[in-house]
Amino acid sequence: MEKKKRYYPNFPGVPGWIYGGNLNFERVLFLLHRITGLALIFYLFAHIIVVGFRAYSPEMWEMVMGRISGHSNPVILFFEWLLVLAVIFHMFNGMRLIFLELGFFIGKPSRPVYPYRTSIDRQRIFTWIMMILASIFVIWSIFAFFMGGGNHA
Amino acid sequence: MFFLLGSHIFFMHMAGGEPLSVEETFARAKNIAFPLMYTIFVAAALYHGLYGLRGILFERFHTPFSQKVINWLLSFAGIIWFLYALATTWIPFFK
């Protein structure tokens, strides 16, 4: 009996995130969106547990925050900042994807006249705008986390 | 999600003040707007995150059985985490 085929050629799996298609700007954003999304969902589980300690007592909350807050440990502060970077990127890239899926910024359909112009070319400007907006918030986060601008002084 | 998460990050990390202090944390917990907002936020975040995780897992596991298992496991995890978050959000409000 022939063994059931378990390989699906059109599903490159996790390695295909990198090698599937051209590694252009949008593909890099796709890869980063997935990595930050995975990081955020696993962090969310931990975050819910940690924040849940406030339900026990104010003393418990103070003790937990004293141990794991970025105020008390620069390494934790750095990882908190990385998390905020992931959030900022995921938010702005997600907003970009929503706009594109709704049909904004991809131009009107046109006849394929050489030299061809794909929707990727048309949406590239919007992509850069969203990434520049994200970068502004990243710069703000550096100021807020490490230069006394936010609540991490 | 964009606005809920954006405002959460802004107020907790970037706006200044001491939002994680005992006084401010429990003052927020007593204001009904915050538990309500966080209930909606955590439900949306869990659904969004777990649905995304499901999509990624489906790319790796193709059989109907494994996809059914993934659906059940993620739904179960989401409900448990949501109930825990719900309890810990509203207990300080009623205490």
mmCIF file of C-alpha atoms in Angstrom:
data_model
loop_
_atom_site.group_PDB
_atom_site.id
_atom_site.type_symbol
_atom_site.label_atom_id
_atom_site.label_comp_id
_atom_site.label_asym_id
_atom_site.label_seq_id
_atom_site.Cartn_x
_atom_site.Cartn_y
_atom_site.Cartn_z
ATOM 1 C CA MET A 1 0.000 0.000 0.000
ATOM 2 C CA GLU A 2 1.279 3.386 -0.929
ATOM 3 C CA LYS A 3 2.148 5.554 2.016
ATOM 4 C CA LYS A 4 -0.078 8.602 2.365
ATOM 5 C CA LYS A 5 1.628 11.674 0.984
ATOM 6 C CA ARG A 6 2.341 14.175 3.728
ATOM 7 C CA TYR A 7 4.186 16.795 1.749
ATOM 8 C CA TYR A 8 2.209 19.696 0.362
ATOM 9 C CA PRO A 9 4.235 21.535 -2.298
ATOM 10 C CA ASN A 10 2.169 24.718 -2.076
ATOM 11 C CA PHE A 11 2.648 25.030 1.687
ATOM 12 C CA PRO A 12 6.296 25.895 2.293
ATOM 13 C CA GLY A 13 5.716 26.069 6.071
ATOM 14 C CA VAL A 14 7.651 28.218 8.501
ATOM 15 C CA PRO A 15 10.945 28.258 6.473
ATOM 16 C CA GLY A 16 8.873 29.554 3.543
ATOM 17 C CA TRP A 17 8.333 32.782 5.478
ATOM 18 C CA ILE A 18 11.887 33.601 4.451
ATOM 19 C CA TYR A 19 12.500 31.860 1.127
ATOM 20 C CA GLY A 20 8.964 31.910 -0.333
ATOM 21 C CA GLY A 21 8.726 34.556 -3.063
ATOM 22 C CA ASN A 22 11.009 37.550 -3.386
ATOM 23 C CA LEU A 23 12.578 38.877 -0.243
ATOM 24 C CA ASN A 24 11.433 42.422 -0.958
ATOM 25 C CA PHE A 25 10.441 45.154 1.509
ATOM 26 C CA GLU A 26 6.873 43.861 1.948
ATOM 27 C CA ARG A 27 8.164 40.324 2.520
ATOM 28 C CA VAL A 28 10.467 41.579 5.278
ATOM 29 C CA LEU A 29 7.490 43.383 6.844
ATOM 30 C CA PHE A 30 5.451 40.170 6.576
ATOM 31 C CA LEU A 31 8.212 38.248 8.350
ATOM 32 C CA LEU A 32 8.567 40.878 11.080
ATOM 33 C CA HIS A 33 4.782 41.045 11.494
ATOM 34 C CA ARG A 34 4.663 37.319 12.193
ATOM 35 C CA ILE A 35 7.639 37.335 14.545
ATOM 36 C CA THR A 36 6.311 40.309 16.534
ATOM 37 C CA GLY A 37 2.796 38.795 16.527
ATOM 38 C CA LEU A 38 4.068 35.534 17.996
ATOM 39 C CA ALA A 39 6.131 37.402 20.581
ATOM 40 C CA LEU A 40 3.127 39.515 21.563
ATOM 41 C CA ILE A 41 0.652 36.649 21.954
ATOM 42 C CA PHE A 42 3.045 34.729 24.205
ATOM 43 C CA TYR A 43 3.803 37.899 26.136
ATOM 44 C CA LEU A 44 0.061 38.566 26.503
ATOM 45 C CA PHE A 45 -0.370 35.287 28.394
ATOM 46 C CA ALA A 46 2.417 36.241 30.810
ATOM 47 C CA HIS A 47 1.138 39.820 31.057
ATOM 48 C CA ILE A 48 -2.361 38.691 32.062
ATOM 49 C CA ILE A 49 -0.896 36.506 34.819
ATOM 50 C CA VAL A 50 1.385 39.258 36.172
ATOM 51 C CA VAL A 51 -1.265 41.994 36.044
ATOM 52 C CA GLY A 52 -3.675 39.578 37.718
ATOM 53 C CA PHE A 53 -1.668 39.818 40.953
ATOM 54 C CA ARG A 54 -3.396 43.111 41.738
ATOM 55 C CA ALA A 55 -6.573 41.123 42.415
ATOM 56 C CA TYR A 56 -4.966 39.571 45.518
ATOM 57 C CA SER A 57 -3.859 42.641 47.461
ATOM 58 C CA PRO A 58 -2.060 45.983 47.106
ATOM 59 C CA GLU A 59 0.904 44.492 48.996
ATOM 60 C CA MET A 60 1.156 41.622 46.532
ATOM 61 C CA TRP A 61 1.008 44.092 43.629
ATOM 62 C CA GLU A 62 3.764 46.211 45.138
ATOM 63 C CA MET A 63 5.949 43.165 45.753
ATOM 64 C CA VAL A 64 5.515 41.844 42.192
ATOM 65 C CA MET A 65 6.110 45.256 40.592
ATOM 66 C CA GLY A 66 9.170 45.750 42.796
ATOM 67 C CA ARG A 67 10.648 42.562 41.372
ATOM 68 C CA ILE A 68 9.772 42.669 37.693
ATOM 69 C CA SER A 69 9.227 46.311 36.866
ATOM 70 C CA GLY A 70 11.649 48.054 34.549
ATOM 71 C CA HIS A 71 12.125 50.643 37.303
ATOM 72 C CA SER A 72 14.068 48.130 39.362
ATOM 73 C CA ASN A 73 16.137 46.415 36.683
ATOM 74 C CA PRO A 74 17.704 47.921 33.537
ATOM 75 C CA VAL A 75 17.675 44.547 31.747
ATOM 76 C CA ILE A 76 13.903 44.275 32.244
ATOM 77 C CA LEU A 77 13.574 47.891 31.126
ATOM 78 C CA PHE A 78 15.419 47.040 27.902
ATOM 79 C CA PHE A 79 13.163 44.045 27.220
ATOM 80 C CA GLU A 80 10.095 46.182 27.978
ATOM 81 C CA TRP A 81 11.341 48.619 25.380
ATOM 82 C CA LEU A 82 11.841 45.803 22.843
ATOM 83 C CA LEU A 83 8.252 44.815 23.526
ATOM 84 C CA VAL A 84 7.059 48.362 22.896
ATOM 85 C CA LEU A 85 9.033 48.319 19.617
ATOM 86 C CA ALA A 86 7.231 45.112 18.638
ATOM 87 C CA VAL A 87 3.879 46.680 19.543
ATOM 88 C CA ILE A 88 4.573 49.860 17.553
ATOM 89 C CA PHE A 89 5.703 47.936 14.482
ATOM 90 C CA HIS A 90 2.824 45.438 14.669
ATOM 91 C CA MET A 91 0.266 48.248 15.083
ATOM 92 C CA PHE A 92 1.414 50.338 12.142
ATOM 93 C CA ASN A 93 2.058 47.400 9.837
ATOM 94 C CA GLY A 94 -1.322 45.953 10.803
ATOM 95 C CA MET A 95 -2.979 49.277 9.991
ATOM 96 C CA ARG A 96 -1.189 49.251 6.615
ATOM 97 C CA LEU A 97 -2.529 45.766 5.900
ATOM 98 C CA ILE A 98 -6.081 46.789 6.843
ATOM 99 C CA PHE A 99 -5.983 49.767 4.447
ATOM 100 C CA LEU A 100 -4.561 47.663 1.625
ATOM 101 C CA GLU A 101 -7.080 44.879 2.153
ATOM 102 C CA LEU A 102 -9.854 47.464 1.972
ATOM 103 C CA GLY A 103 -8.470 48.561 -1.389
ATOM 104 C CA PHE A 104 -6.924 51.900 -0.442
ATOM 105 C CA PHE A 105 -3.587 53.099 -1.882
ATOM 106 C CA ILE A 106 -3.288 50.306 -4.466
ATOM 107 C CA GLY A 107 -4.408 52.378 -7.433
ATOM 108 C CA LYS A 108 -7.096 51.706 -9.979
ATOM 109 C CA PRO A 109 -6.957 48.671 -12.275
ATOM 110 C CA SER A 110 -5.222 49.455 -15.551
ATOM 111 C CA ARG A 111 -4.194 47.649 -18.716
ATOM 112 C CA PRO A 112 -0.854 45.820 -18.525
ATOM 113 C CA VAL A 113 1.280 48.139 -20.636
ATOM 114 C CA TYR A 114 5.041 47.683 -20.578
ATOM 115 C CA PRO A 115 6.888 48.679 -18.402
ATOM 116 C CA TYR A 116 4.441 46.978 -16.020
ATOM 117 C CA ARG A 117 3.501 48.643 -12.768
ATOM 118 C CA THR A 118 2.338 46.289 -10.032
ATOM 119 C CA SER A 119 0.178 47.172 -7.033
ATOM 120 C CA ILE A 120 3.324 46.692 -4.937
ATOM 121 C CA ASP A 121 4.831 49.728 -6.676
ATOM 122 C CA ARG A 122 1.702 51.762 -6.023
ATOM 123 C CA GLN A 123 1.392 50.870 -2.349
ATOM 124 C CA ARG A 124 5.108 51.300 -1.611
ATOM 125 C CA ILE A 125 4.749 55.007 -0.781
ATOM 126 C CA PHE A 126 1.997 54.274 1.740
ATOM 127 C CA THR A 127 4.170 51.522 3.214
ATOM 128 C CA TRP A 128 7.026 53.966 3.703
ATOM 129 C CA ILE A 129 4.682 56.532 5.261
ATOM 130 C CA MET A 130 3.445 53.982 7.807
ATOM 131 C CA MET A 131 6.983 52.872 8.621
ATOM 132 C CA ILE A 132 8.127 56.484 9.044
ATOM 133 C CA LEU A 133 5.178 57.070 11.407
ATOM 134 C CA ALA A 134 6.201 53.934 13.329
ATOM 135 C CA SER A 135 9.794 55.233 13.456
ATOM 136 C CA ILE A 136 8.616 58.511 15.001
ATOM 137 C CA PHE A 137 6.948 56.548 17.796
ATOM 138 C CA VAL A 138 10.092 54.409 18.177
ATOM 139 C CA ILE A 139 12.151 57.573 18.676
ATOM 140 C CA TRP A 140 9.579 58.793 21.191
ATOM 141 C CA SER A 141 9.838 55.439 23.006
ATOM 142 C CA ILE A 142 13.637 55.808 23.264
ATOM 143 C CA PHE A 143 13.079 59.217 24.825
ATOM 144 C CA ALA A 144 10.358 57.836 27.141
ATOM 145 C CA PHE A 145 12.302 54.762 28.257
ATOM 146 C CA PHE A 146 15.908 55.862 28.463
ATOM 147 C CA MET A 147 15.992 59.644 28.612
ATOM 148 C CA GLY A 148 13.449 60.370 31.319
ATOM 149 C CA GLY A 149 10.625 61.451 29.028
ATOM 150 C CA GLY A 150 8.036 58.900 30.133
ATOM 151 C CA ASN A 151 7.316 57.090 33.369
ATOM 152 C CA HIS A 152 10.632 55.205 33.327
ATOM 153 C CA ALA A 153 12.781 57.987 34.704
ATOM 154 C CA MET B 1 -7.134 47.176 18.788
ATOM 155 C CA PHE B 2 -5.049 49.982 17.278
ATOM 156 C CA PHE B 3 -6.611 52.609 19.529
ATOM 157 C CA LEU B 4 -6.978 50.427 22.635
ATOM 158 C CA LEU B 5 -3.414 49.137 22.468
ATOM 159 C CA GLY B 6 -2.077 52.522 21.452
ATOM 160 C CA SER B 7 -3.693 54.279 24.406
ATOM 161 C CA HIS B 8 -2.606 51.477 26.772
ATOM 162 C CA ILE B 9 1.037 51.763 25.698
ATOM 163 C CA PHE B 10 0.872 55.548 25.755
ATOM 164 C CA PHE B 11 -0.546 55.852 29.278
ATOM 165 C CA MET B 12 1.463 53.001 30.795
ATOM 166 C CA HIS B 13 4.863 53.761 29.307
ATOM 167 C CA MET B 14 5.129 57.081 27.572
ATOM 168 C CA ALA B 15 2.895 59.672 29.204
ATOM 169 C CA GLY B 16 4.894 60.091 32.394
ATOM 170 C CA GLY B 17 3.661 59.865 35.993
ATOM 171 C CA GLU B 18 3.576 56.660 38.060
ATOM 172 C CA PRO B 19 0.831 54.541 36.449
ATOM 173 C CA LEU B 20 2.115 51.316 38.040
ATOM 174 C CA SER B 21 2.162 52.636 41.613
ATOM 175 C CA VAL B 22 -0.259 51.064 44.097
ATOM 176 C CA GLU B 23 -2.254 54.290 44.459
ATOM 177 C CA GLU B 24 -2.763 54.878 40.735
ATOM 178 C CA THR B 25 -3.310 51.204 39.905
ATOM 179 C CA PHE B 26 -6.069 50.750 42.470
ATOM 180 C CA ALA B 27 -7.599 54.168 41.751
ATOM 181 C CA ARG B 28 -7.942 53.100 38.099
ATOM 182 C CA ALA B 29 -9.378 49.749 39.151
ATOM 183 C CA LYS B 30 -12.175 51.558 41.035
ATOM 184 C CA ASN B 31 -13.118 53.658 38.024
ATOM 185 C CA ILE B 32 -15.638 51.607 36.026
ATOM 186 C CA ALA B 33 -14.376 52.945 32.683
ATOM 187 C CA PHE B 34 -11.081 51.082 33.097
ATOM 188 C CA PRO B 35 -12.401 47.578 33.916
ATOM 189 C CA LEU B 36 -14.901 47.980 31.070
ATOM 190 C CA MET B 37 -12.247 49.140 28.631
ATOM 191 C CA TYR B 38 -9.838 46.379 29.682
ATOM 192 C CA THR B 39 -12.536 43.715 29.367
ATOM 193 C CA ILE B 40 -13.110 44.701 25.735
ATOM 194 C CA PHE B 41 -9.384 45.097 25.155
ATOM 195 C CA VAL B 42 -8.362 41.711 26.533
ATOM 196 C CA ALA B 43 -11.165 39.952 24.630
ATOM 197 C CA ALA B 44 -10.120 41.618 21.366
ATOM 198 C CA ALA B 45 -6.413 41.015 22.009
ATOM 199 C CA LEU B 46 -6.859 37.340 22.867
ATOM 200 C CA TYR B 47 -9.114 36.726 19.884
ATOM 201 C CA HIS B 48 -6.813 38.584 17.503
ATOM 202 C CA GLY B 49 -3.646 36.940 18.829
ATOM 203 C CA LEU B 50 -4.981 33.407 19.011
ATOM 204 C CA TYR B 51 -6.610 33.689 15.586
ATOM 205 C CA GLY B 52 -3.244 34.779 14.171
ATOM 206 C CA LEU B 53 -1.493 31.918 15.971
ATOM 207 C CA ARG B 54 -4.104 29.538 14.536
ATOM 208 C CA GLY B 55 -3.317 30.757 11.014
ATOM 209 C CA ILE B 56 0.383 30.158 11.535
ATOM 210 C CA LEU B 57 -0.168 26.697 13.036
ATOM 211 C CA PHE B 58 -2.496 25.774 10.154
ATOM 212 C CA GLU B 59 0.357 26.440 7.737
ATOM 213 C CA ARG B 60 2.395 23.775 9.496
ATOM 214 C CA PHE B 61 -0.334 21.238 10.339
ATOM 215 C CA HIS B 62 -2.538 20.446 7.372
ATOM 216 C CA THR B 63 -4.661 17.440 8.309
ATOM 217 C CA PRO B 64 -8.293 18.048 9.331
ATOM 218 C CA PHE B 65 -7.698 16.219 12.610
ATOM 219 C CA SER B 66 -4.700 18.316 13.633
ATOM 220 C CA GLN B 67 -6.528 21.495 12.659
ATOM 221 C CA LYS B 68 -9.499 20.461 14.758
ATOM 222 C CA VAL B 69 -7.169 19.837 17.721
ATOM 223 C CA ILE B 70 -5.574 23.262 17.214
ATOM 224 C CA ASN B 71 -9.007 24.904 17.104
ATOM 225 C CA TRP B 72 -10.085 23.255 20.343
ATOM 226 C CA LEU B 73 -6.794 23.893 22.165
ATOM 227 C CA LEU B 74 -6.632 27.560 21.210
ATOM 228 C CA SER B 75 -10.309 28.123 21.990
ATOM 229 C CA PHE B 76 -9.866 26.475 25.388
ATOM 230 C CA ALA B 77 -6.710 28.505 26.145
ATOM 231 C CA GLY B 78 -8.441 31.717 25.049
ATOM 232 C CA ILE B 79 -11.502 31.124 27.222
ATOM 233 C CA ILE B 80 -9.429 30.189 30.284
ATOM 234 C CA TRP B 81 -7.169 33.234 29.903
ATOM 235 C CA PHE B 82 -10.094 35.525 29.259
ATOM 236 C CA LEU B 83 -11.950 34.302 32.362
ATOM 237 C CA TYR B 84 -8.811 34.751 34.479
ATOM 238 C CA ALA B 85 -8.294 38.261 33.064
ATOM 239 C CA LEU B 86 -11.962 39.073 33.627
ATOM 240 C CA ALA B 87 -11.803 37.959 37.258
ATOM 241 C CA THR B 88 -8.596 39.821 38.045
ATOM 242 C CA THR B 89 -9.899 42.974 36.341
ATOM 243 C CA TRP B 90 -13.212 43.103 38.174
ATOM 244 C CA ILE B 91 -12.226 41.782 41.642
ATOM 245 C CA PRO B 92 -10.348 45.017 42.588
ATOM 246 C CA PHE B 93 -13.359 47.019 41.369
ATOM 247 C CA PHE B 94 -15.772 45.233 43.715
ATOM 248 C CA LYS B 95 -13.366 44.813 46.633
#
